mmCIF file of C-alpha atoms (C1' of nucleotides) in Angstrom:
data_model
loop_
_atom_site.group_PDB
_atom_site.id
_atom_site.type_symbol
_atom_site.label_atom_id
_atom_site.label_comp_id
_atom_site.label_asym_id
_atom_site.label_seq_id
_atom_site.Cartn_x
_atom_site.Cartn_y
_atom_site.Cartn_z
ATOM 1 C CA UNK X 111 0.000 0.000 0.000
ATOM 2 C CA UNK X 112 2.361 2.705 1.119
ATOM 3 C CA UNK X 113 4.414 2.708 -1.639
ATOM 4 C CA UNK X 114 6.981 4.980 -3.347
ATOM 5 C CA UNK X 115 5.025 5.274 -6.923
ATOM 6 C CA UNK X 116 2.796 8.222 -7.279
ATOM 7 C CA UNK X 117 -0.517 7.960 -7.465
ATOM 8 C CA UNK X 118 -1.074 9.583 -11.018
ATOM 9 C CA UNK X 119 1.112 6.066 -12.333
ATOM 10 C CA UNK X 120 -0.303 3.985 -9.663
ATOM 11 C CA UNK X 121 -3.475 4.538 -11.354
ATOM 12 C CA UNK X 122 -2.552 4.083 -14.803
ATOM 13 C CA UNK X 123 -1.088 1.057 -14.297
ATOM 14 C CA UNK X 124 -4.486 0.155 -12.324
ATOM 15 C CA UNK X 125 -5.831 0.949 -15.294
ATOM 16 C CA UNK X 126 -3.839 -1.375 -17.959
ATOM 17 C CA UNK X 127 -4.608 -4.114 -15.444
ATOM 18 C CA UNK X 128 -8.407 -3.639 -15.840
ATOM 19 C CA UNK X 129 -8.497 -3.145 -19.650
ATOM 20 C CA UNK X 130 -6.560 -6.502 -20.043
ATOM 21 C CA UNK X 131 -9.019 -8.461 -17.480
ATOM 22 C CA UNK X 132 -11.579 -9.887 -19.439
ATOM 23 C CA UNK X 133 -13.614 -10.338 -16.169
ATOM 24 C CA UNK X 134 -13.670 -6.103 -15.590
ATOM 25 C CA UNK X 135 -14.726 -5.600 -19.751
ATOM 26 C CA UNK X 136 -17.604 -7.957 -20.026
ATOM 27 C CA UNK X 137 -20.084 -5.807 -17.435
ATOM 28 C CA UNK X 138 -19.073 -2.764 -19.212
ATOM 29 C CA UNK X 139 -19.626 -3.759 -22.741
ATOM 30 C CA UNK X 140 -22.636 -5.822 -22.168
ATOM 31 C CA UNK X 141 -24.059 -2.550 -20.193
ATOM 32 C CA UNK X 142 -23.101 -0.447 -23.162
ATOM 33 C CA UNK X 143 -24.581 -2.592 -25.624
ATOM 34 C CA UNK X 144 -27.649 -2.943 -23.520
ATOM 35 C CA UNK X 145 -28.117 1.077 -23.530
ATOM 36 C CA UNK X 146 -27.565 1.165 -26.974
ATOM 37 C CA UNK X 147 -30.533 -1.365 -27.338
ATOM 38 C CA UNK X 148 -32.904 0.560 -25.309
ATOM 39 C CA UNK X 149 -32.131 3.270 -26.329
ATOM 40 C CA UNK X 150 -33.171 1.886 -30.293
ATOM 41 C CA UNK X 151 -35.728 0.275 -29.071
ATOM 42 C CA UNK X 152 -37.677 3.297 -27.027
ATOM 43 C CA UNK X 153 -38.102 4.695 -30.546
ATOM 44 C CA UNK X 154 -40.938 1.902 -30.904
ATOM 45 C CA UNK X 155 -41.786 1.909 -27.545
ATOM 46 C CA UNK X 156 -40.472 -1.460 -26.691
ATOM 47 C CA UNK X 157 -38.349 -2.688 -23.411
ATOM 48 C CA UNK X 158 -35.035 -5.278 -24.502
ATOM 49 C CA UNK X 159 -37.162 -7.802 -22.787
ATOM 50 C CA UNK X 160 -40.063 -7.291 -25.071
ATOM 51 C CA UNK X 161 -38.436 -6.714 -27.878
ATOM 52 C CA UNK X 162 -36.730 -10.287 -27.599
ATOM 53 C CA UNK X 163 -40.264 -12.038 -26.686
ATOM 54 C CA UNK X 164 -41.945 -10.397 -29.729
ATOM 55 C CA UNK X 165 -39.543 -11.284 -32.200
ATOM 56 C CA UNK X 166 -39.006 -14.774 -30.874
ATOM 57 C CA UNK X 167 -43.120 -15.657 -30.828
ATOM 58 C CA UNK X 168 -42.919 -14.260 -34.399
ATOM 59 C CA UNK X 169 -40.414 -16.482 -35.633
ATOM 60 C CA UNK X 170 -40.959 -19.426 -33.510
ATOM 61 C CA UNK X 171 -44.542 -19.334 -31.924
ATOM 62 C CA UNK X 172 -46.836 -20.611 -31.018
ATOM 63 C CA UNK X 173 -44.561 -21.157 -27.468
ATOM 64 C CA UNK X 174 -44.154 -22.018 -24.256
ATOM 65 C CA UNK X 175 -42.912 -19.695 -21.690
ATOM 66 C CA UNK X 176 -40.104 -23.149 -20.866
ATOM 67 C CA UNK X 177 -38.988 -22.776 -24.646
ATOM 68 C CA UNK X 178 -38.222 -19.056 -24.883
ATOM 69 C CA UNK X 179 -36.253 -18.978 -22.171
ATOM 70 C CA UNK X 180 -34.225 -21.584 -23.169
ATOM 71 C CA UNK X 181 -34.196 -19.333 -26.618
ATOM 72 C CA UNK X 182 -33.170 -16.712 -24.896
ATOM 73 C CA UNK X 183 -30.402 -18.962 -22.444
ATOM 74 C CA UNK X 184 -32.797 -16.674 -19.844
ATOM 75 C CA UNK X 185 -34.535 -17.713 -16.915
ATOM 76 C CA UNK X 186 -38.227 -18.198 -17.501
ATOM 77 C CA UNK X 187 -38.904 -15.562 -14.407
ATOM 78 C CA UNK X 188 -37.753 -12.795 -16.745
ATOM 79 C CA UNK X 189 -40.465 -13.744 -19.618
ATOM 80 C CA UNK X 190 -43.242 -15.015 -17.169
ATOM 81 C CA UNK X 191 -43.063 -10.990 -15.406
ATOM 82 C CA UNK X 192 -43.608 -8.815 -18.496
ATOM 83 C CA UNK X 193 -45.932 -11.250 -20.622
ATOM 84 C CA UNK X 194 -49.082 -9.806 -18.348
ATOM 85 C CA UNK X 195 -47.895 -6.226 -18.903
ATOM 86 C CA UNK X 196 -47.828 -7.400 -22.884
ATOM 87 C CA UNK X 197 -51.033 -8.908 -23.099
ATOM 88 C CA UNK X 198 -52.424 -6.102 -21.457
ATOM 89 C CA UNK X 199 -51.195 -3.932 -23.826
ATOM 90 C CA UNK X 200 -52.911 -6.469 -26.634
ATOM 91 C CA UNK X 201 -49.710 -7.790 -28.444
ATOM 92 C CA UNK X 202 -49.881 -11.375 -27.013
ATOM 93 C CA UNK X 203 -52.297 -13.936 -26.557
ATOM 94 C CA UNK X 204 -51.939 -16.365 -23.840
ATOM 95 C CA UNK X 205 -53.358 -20.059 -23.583
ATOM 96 C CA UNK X 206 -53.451 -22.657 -21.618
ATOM 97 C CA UNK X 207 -52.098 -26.032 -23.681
ATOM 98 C CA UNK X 208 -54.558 -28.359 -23.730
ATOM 99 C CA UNK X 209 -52.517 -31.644 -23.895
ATOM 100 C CA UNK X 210 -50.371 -30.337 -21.198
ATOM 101 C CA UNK X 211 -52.263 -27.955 -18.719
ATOM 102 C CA UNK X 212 -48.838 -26.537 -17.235
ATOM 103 C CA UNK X 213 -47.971 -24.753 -20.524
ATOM 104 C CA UNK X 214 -48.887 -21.562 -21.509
ATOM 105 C CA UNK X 215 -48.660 -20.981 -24.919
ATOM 106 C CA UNK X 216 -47.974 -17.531 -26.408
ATOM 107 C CA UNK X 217 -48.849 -16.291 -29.919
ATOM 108 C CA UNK X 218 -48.679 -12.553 -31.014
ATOM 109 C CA UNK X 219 -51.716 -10.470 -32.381
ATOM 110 C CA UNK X 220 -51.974 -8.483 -35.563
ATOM 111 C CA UNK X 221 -50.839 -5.653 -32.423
ATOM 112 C CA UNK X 222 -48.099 -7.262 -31.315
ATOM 113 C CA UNK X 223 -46.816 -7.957 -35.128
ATOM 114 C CA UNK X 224 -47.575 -4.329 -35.861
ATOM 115 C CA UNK X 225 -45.608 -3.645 -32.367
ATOM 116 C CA UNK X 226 -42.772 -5.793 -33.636
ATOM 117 C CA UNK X 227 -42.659 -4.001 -37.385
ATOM 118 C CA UNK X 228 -41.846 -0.456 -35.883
ATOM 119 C CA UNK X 229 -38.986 -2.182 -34.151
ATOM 120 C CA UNK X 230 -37.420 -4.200 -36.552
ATOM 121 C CA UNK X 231 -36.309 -2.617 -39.103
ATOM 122 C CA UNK X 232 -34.574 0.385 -36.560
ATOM 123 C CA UNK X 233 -32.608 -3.482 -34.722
ATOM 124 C CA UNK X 234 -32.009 -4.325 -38.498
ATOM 125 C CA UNK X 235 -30.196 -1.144 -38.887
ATOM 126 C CA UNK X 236 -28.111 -2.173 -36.051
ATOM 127 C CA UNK X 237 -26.651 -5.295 -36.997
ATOM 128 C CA UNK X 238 -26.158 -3.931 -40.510
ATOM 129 C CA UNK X 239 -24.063 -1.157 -38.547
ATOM 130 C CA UNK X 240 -22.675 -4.027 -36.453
ATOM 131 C CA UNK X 241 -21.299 -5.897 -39.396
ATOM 132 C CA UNK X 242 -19.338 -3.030 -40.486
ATOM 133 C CA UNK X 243 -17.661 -2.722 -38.022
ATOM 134 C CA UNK X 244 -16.221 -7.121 -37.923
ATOM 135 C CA UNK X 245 -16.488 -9.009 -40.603
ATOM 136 C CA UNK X 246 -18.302 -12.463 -40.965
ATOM 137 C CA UNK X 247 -14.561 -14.429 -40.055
ATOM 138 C CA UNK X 248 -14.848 -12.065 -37.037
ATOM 139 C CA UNK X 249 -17.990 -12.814 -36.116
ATOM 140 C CA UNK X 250 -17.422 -16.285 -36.150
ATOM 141 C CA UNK X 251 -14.286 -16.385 -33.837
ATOM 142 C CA UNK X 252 -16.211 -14.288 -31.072
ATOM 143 C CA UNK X 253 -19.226 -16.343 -31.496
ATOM 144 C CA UNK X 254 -16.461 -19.295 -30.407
ATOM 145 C CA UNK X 255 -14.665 -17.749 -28.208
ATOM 146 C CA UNK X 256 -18.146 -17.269 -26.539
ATOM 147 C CA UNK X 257 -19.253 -20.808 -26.853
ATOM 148 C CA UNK X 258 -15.573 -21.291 -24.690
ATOM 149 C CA UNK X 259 -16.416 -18.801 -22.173
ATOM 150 C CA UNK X 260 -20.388 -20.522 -21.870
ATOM 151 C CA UNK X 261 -18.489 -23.718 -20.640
ATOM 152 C CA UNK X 262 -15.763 -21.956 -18.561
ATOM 153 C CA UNK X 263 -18.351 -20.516 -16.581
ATOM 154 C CA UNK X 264 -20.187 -23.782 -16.255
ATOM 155 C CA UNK X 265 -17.403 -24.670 -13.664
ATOM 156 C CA UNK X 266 -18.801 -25.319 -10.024
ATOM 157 C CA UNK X 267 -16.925 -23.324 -7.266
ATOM 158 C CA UNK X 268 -14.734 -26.479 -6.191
ATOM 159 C CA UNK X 269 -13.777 -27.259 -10.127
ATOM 160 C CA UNK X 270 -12.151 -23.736 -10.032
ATOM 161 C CA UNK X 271 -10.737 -24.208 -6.648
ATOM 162 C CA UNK X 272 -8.918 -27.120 -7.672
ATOM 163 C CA UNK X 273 -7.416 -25.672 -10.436
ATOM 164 C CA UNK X 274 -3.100 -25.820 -11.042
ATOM 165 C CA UNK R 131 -46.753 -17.102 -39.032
ATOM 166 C CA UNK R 132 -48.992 -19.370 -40.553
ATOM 167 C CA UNK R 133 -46.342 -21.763 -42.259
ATOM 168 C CA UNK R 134 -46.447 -25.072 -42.855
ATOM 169 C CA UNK R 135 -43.318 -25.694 -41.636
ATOM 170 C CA UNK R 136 -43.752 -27.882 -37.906
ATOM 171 C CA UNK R 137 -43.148 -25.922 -34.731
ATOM 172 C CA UNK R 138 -40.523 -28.340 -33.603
ATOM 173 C CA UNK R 139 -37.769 -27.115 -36.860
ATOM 174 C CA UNK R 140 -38.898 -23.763 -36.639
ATOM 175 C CA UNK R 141 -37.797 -23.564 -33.015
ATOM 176 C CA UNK R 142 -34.702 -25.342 -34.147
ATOM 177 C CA UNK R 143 -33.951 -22.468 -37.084
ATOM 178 C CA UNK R 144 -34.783 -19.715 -34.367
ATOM 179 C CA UNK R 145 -32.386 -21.201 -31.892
ATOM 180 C CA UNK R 146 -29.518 -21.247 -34.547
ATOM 181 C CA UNK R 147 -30.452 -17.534 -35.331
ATOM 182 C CA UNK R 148 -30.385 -16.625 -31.589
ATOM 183 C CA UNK R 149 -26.999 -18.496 -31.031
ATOM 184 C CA UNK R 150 -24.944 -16.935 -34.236
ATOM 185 C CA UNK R 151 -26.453 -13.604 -32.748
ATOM 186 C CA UNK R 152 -23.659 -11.896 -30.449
ATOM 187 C CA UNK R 153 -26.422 -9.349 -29.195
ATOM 188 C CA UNK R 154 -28.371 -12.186 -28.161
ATOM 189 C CA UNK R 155 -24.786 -13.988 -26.980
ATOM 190 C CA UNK R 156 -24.193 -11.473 -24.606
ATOM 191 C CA UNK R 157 -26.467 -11.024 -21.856
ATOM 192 C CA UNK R 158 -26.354 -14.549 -21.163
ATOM 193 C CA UNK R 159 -22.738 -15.106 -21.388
ATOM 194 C CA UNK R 160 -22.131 -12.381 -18.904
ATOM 195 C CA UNK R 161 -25.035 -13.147 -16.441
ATOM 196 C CA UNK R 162 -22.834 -16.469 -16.500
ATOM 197 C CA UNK R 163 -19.518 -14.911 -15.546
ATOM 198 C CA UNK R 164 -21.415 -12.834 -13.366
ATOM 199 C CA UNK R 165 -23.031 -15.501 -11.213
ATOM 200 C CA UNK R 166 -19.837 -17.277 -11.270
ATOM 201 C CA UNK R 167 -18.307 -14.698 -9.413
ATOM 202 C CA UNK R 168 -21.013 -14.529 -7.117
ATOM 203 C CA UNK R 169 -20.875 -17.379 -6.123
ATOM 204 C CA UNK R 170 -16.791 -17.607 -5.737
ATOM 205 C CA UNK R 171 -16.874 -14.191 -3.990
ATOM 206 C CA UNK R 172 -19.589 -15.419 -1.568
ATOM 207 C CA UNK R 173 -16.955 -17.929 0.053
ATOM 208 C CA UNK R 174 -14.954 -14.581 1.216
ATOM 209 C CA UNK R 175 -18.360 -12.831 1.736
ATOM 210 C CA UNK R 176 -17.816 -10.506 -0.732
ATOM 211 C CA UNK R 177 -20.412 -8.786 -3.751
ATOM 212 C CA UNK R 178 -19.026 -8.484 -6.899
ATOM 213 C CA UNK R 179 -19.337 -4.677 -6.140
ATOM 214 C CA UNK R 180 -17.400 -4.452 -3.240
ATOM 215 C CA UNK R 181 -14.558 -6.909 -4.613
ATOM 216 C CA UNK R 182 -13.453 -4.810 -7.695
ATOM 217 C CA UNK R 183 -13.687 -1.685 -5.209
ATOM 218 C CA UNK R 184 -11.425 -3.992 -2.815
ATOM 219 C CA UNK R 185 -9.051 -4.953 -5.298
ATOM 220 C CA UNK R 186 -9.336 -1.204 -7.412
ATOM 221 C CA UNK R 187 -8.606 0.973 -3.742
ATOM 222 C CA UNK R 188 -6.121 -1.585 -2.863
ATOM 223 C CA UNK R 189 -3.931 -1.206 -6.012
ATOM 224 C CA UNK R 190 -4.535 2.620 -7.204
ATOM 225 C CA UNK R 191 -6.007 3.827 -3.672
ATOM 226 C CA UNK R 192 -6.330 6.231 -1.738
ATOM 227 C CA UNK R 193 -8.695 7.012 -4.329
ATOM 228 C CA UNK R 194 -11.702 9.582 -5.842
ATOM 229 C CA UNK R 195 -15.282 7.695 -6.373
ATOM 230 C CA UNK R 196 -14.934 9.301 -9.656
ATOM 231 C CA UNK R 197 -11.415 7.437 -10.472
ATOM 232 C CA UNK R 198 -12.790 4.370 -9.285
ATOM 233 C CA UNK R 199 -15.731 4.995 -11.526
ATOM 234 C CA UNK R 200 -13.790 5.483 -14.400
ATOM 235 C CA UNK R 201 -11.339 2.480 -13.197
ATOM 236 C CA UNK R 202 -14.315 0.107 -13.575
ATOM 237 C CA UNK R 203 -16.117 1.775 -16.467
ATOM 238 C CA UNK R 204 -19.270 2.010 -14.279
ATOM 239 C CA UNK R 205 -21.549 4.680 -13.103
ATOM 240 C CA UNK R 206 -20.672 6.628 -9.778
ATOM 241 C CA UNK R 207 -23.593 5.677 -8.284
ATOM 242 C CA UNK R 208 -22.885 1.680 -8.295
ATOM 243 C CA UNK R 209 -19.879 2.369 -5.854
ATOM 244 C CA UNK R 210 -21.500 5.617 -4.120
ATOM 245 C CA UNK R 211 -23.889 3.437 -3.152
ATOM 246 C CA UNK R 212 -22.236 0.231 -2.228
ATOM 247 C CA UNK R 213 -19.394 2.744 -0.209
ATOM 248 C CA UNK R 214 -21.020 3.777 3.427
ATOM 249 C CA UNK R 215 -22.162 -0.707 3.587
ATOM 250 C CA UNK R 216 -18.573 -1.044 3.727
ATOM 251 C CA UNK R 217 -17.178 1.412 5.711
ATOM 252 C CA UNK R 218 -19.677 0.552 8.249
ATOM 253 C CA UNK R 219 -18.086 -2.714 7.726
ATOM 254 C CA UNK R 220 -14.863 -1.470 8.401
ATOM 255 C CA UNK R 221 -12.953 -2.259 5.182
ATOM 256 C CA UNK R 222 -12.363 1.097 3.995
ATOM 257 C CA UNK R 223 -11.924 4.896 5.166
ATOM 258 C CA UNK R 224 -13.944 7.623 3.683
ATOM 259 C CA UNK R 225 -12.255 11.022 3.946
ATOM 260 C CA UNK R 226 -12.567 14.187 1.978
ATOM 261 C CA UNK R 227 -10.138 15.994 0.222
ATOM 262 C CA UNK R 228 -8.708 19.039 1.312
ATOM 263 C CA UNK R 229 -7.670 20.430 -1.961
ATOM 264 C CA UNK R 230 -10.925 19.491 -3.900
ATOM 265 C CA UNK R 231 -14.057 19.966 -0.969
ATOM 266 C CA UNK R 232 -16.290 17.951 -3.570
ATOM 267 C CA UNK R 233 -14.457 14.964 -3.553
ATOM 268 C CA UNK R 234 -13.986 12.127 -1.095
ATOM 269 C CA UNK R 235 -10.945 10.048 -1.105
ATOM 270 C CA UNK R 236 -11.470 6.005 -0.101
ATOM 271 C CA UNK R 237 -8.964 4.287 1.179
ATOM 272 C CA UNK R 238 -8.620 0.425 2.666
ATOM 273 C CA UNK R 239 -8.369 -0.151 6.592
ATOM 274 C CA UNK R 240 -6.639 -3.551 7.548
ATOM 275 C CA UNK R 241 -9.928 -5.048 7.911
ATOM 276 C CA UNK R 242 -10.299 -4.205 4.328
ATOM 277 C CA UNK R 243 -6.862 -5.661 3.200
ATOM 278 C CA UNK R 244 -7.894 -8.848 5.465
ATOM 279 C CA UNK R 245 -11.432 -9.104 3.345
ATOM 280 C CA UNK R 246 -9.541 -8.356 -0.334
ATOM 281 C CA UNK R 247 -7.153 -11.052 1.118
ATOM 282 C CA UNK R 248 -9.728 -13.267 1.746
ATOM 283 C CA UNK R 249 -11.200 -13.476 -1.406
ATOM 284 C CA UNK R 250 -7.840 -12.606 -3.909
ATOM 285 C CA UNK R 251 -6.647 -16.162 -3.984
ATOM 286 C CA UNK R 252 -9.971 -17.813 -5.113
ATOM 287 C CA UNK R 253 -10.304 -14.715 -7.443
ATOM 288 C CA UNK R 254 -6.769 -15.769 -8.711
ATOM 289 C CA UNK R 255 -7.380 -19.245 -9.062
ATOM 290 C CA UNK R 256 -10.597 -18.327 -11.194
ATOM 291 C CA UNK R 257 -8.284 -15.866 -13.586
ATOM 292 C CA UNK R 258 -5.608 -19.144 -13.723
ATOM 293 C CA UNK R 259 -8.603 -21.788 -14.658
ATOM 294 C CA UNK R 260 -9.586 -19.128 -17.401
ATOM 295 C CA UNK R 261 -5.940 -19.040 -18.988
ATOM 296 C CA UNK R 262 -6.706 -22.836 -19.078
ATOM 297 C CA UNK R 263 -9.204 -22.177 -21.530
ATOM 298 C CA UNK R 264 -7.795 -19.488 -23.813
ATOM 299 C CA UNK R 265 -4.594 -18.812 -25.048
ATOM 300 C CA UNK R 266 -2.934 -15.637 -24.269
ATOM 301 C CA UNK R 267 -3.324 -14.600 -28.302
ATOM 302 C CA UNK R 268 -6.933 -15.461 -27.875
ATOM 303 C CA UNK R 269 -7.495 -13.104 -24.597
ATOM 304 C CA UNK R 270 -5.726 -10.555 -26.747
ATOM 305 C CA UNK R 271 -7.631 -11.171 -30.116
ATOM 306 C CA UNK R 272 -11.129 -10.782 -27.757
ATOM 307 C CA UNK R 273 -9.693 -7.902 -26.290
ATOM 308 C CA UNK R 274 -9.102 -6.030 -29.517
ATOM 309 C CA UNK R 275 -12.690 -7.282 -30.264
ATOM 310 C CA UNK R 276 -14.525 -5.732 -26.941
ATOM 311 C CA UNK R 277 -12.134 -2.404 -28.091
ATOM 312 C CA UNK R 278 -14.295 -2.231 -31.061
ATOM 313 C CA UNK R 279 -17.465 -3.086 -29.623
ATOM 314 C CA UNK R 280 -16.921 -0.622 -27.409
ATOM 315 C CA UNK R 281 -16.513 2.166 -30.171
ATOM 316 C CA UNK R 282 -20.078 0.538 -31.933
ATOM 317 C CA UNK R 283 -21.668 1.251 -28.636
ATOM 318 C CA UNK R 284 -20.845 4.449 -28.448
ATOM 319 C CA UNK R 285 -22.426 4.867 -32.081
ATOM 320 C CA UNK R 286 -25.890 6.851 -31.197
ATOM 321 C CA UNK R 287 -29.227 6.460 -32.461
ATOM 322 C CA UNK R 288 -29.147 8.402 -35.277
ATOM 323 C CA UNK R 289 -25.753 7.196 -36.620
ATOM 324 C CA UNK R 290 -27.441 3.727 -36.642
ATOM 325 C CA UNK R 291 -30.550 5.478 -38.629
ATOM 326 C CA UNK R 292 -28.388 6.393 -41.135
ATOM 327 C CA UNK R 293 -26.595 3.115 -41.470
ATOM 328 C CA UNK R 294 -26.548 1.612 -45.152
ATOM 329 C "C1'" DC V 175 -53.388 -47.417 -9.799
ATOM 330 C "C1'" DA V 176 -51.446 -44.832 -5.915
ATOM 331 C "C1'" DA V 177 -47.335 -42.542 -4.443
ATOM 332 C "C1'" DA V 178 -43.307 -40.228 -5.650
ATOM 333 C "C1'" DA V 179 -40.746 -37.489 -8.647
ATOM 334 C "C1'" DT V 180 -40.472 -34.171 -12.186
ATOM 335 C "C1'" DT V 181 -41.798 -30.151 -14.742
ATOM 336 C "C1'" DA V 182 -44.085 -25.439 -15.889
ATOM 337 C "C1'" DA V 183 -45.096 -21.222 -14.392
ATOM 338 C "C1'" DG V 184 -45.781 -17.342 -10.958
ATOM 339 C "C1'" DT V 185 -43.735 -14.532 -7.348
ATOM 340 C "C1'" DG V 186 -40.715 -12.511 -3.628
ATOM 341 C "C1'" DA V 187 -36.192 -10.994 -2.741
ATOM 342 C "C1'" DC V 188 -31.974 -9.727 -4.297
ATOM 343 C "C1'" DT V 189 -27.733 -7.913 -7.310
ATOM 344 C "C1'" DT V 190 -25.856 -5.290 -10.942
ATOM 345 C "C1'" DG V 191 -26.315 -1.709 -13.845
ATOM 346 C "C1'" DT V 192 -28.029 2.732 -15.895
ATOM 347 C "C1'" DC V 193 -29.866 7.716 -16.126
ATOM 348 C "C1'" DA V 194 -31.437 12.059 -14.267
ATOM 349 C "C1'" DC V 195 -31.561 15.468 -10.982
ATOM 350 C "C1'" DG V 196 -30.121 18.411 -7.066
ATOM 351 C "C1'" DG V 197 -26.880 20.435 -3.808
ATOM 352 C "C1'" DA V 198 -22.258 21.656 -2.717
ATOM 353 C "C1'" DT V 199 -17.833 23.006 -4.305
ATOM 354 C "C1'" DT V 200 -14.448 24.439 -7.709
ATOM 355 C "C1'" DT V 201 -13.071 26.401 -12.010
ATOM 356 C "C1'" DT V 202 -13.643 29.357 -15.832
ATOM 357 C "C1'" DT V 203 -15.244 33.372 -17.983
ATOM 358 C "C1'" DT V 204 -16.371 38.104 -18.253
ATOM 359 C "C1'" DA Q 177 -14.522 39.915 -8.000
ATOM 360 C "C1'" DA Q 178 -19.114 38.294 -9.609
ATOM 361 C "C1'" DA Q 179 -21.520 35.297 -12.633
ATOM 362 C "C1'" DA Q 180 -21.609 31.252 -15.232
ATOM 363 C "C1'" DA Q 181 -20.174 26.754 -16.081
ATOM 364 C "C1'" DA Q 182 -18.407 22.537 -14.773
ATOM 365 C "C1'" DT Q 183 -17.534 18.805 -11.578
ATOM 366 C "C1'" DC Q 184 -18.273 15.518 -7.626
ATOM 367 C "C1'" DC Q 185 -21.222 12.965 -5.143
ATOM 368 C "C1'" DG Q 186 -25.703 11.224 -3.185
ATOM 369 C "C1'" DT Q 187 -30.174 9.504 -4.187
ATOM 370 C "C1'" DG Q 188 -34.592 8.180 -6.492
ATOM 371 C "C1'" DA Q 189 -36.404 5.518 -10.128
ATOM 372 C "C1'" DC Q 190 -35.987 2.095 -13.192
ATOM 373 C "C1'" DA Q 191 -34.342 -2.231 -16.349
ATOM 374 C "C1'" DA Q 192 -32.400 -6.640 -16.658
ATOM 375 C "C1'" DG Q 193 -31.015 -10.497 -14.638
ATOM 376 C "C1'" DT Q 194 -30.639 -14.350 -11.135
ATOM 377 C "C1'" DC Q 195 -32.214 -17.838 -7.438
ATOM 378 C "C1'" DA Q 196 -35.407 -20.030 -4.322
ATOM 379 C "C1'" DC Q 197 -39.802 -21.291 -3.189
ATOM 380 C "C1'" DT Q 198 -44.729 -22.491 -4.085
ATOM 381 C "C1'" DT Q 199 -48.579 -24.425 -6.531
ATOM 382 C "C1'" DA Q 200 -50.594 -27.064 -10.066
ATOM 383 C "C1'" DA Q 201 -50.192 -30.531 -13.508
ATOM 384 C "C1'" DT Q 202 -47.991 -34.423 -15.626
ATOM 385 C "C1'" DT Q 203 -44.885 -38.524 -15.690
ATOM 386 C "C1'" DT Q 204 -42.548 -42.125 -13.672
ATOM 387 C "C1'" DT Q 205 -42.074 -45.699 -10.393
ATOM 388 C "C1'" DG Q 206 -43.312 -49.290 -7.129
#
DNA sequence: CAAAATTAAGTGACTTGTCACGGATTTTTT
DNA sequence: AAAAAATCCGTGACAAGTCACTTAATTTTG
């Protein structure tokens, strides 16, 4: 602690240590990707949550509550707390399965398509943005690195404690 | 919506969209790392908060809320908040600046070194098992990604607009 | 087939993160 | 030197995410 180094350097070097830990850059760039999103997505009127709920019942409904949160790699909690708020507001239907009276099934009204179609094309623009910024190889190679880092963090507590 | 394609492949295609989708990749890969840390930090007794402020006033300290801020990439609030839990706690010292009235300088007590010490060598172990994983060109190649990201992020609303 | 185990969904409690705003203090401008 | 602008910090309000627990329904087992 009470060492001979100034602060000012004491601080920079603090600071090449953080940008180098992928551990400290993850929350930050997931939160600043995350703004970004709602920030897009307020233009329609839409939360993150319900933006990824619409467009996920459009492309893969009818569905259970189970099956887009495995979608999503979410826990169901997050879906099964706004889907009232969204049926409310007429976008979603919700039913009870009939062969399996656990499941709800969602489907979206002509609402929640026309809810959907003011977002899209805005979250279009952003992944046409994003791909000019890496390039399909790119793309690739993070999407494995992430696949990596999906069963890294599967590891219990004593599987990293026995590590070396 | 009406295809005739069955439900089962179309929640098979939608899957392989969501998982070759890094802005769907990324909330769940971090709330993954996150909870990770959670739970290796709760052996010491630690949040994930008051670890990187640990480890951040230990290294770079005595320190301004707005360096440590800036240290982290975070909001001043997130440690603001997190600060008078710990110095009740007795881990660090809260004193203000006598040059600069508005800002208060944090700095670690021995209780606080004992409760960074605590938890370091798990944390350690947990950086080790991930250099298992990924080579050191790797952890640079993803850094040089996140740099970019980073920079998209930062792109606002209307720059994404006018995309294409 | 009855009992036990599993699964689906809803809900309370919590953490991590942001933004916006106000009050106090410092710095800059005029 | 006074006025204006900027900066630091605290706090309220919210979004996104998890886990743990409960209840109801279905499946599996004995």
């Amino acid at each position: 602690m009470a060492d001979n180094i100034p602060d000012k350097e004491r601080l920079d070097v603090r600071r090449r240590h953080e940008t180098a830990n992928i551990f400290s850059r993850l929350p930050a760039t997931y939160a600043a990707s995350r703004m970004q999103g709602q920030r897009l997505l307020k233009i329609g009127g839409l939360s993150i949550v319900e933006w990824r709920i619409l467009w996920d019942v459009l492309e893969a409904g009818p569905i259970t509550i189970r099956d887009l949160a495995e979608l999503q790699r979410a826990d169901h909690s997050q879906i099964s707390r706004v889907l009232p708020k969204m049926s409310a507001a007429g976008w979603i239907e919700l039913q009870r399965d009939k062969n399996d009276g656990r499941q709800t099934l969602i489907s979206l009204t002509k609402e929640g398509v026309a809810a959907y179609e003011r977002a899209a094309p805005i979250m279009a623009k952003r992944r046409a943005a994003f791909r000019k910024y890496f390039t399909e190889d790119e793309i690739k190679l993070w999407l494995d690195l992430l696949d990596r880092f999906d069963v890294f963090c599967q590891l219990s507590v004593e599987d990293i404690l026995d590590t070396e």
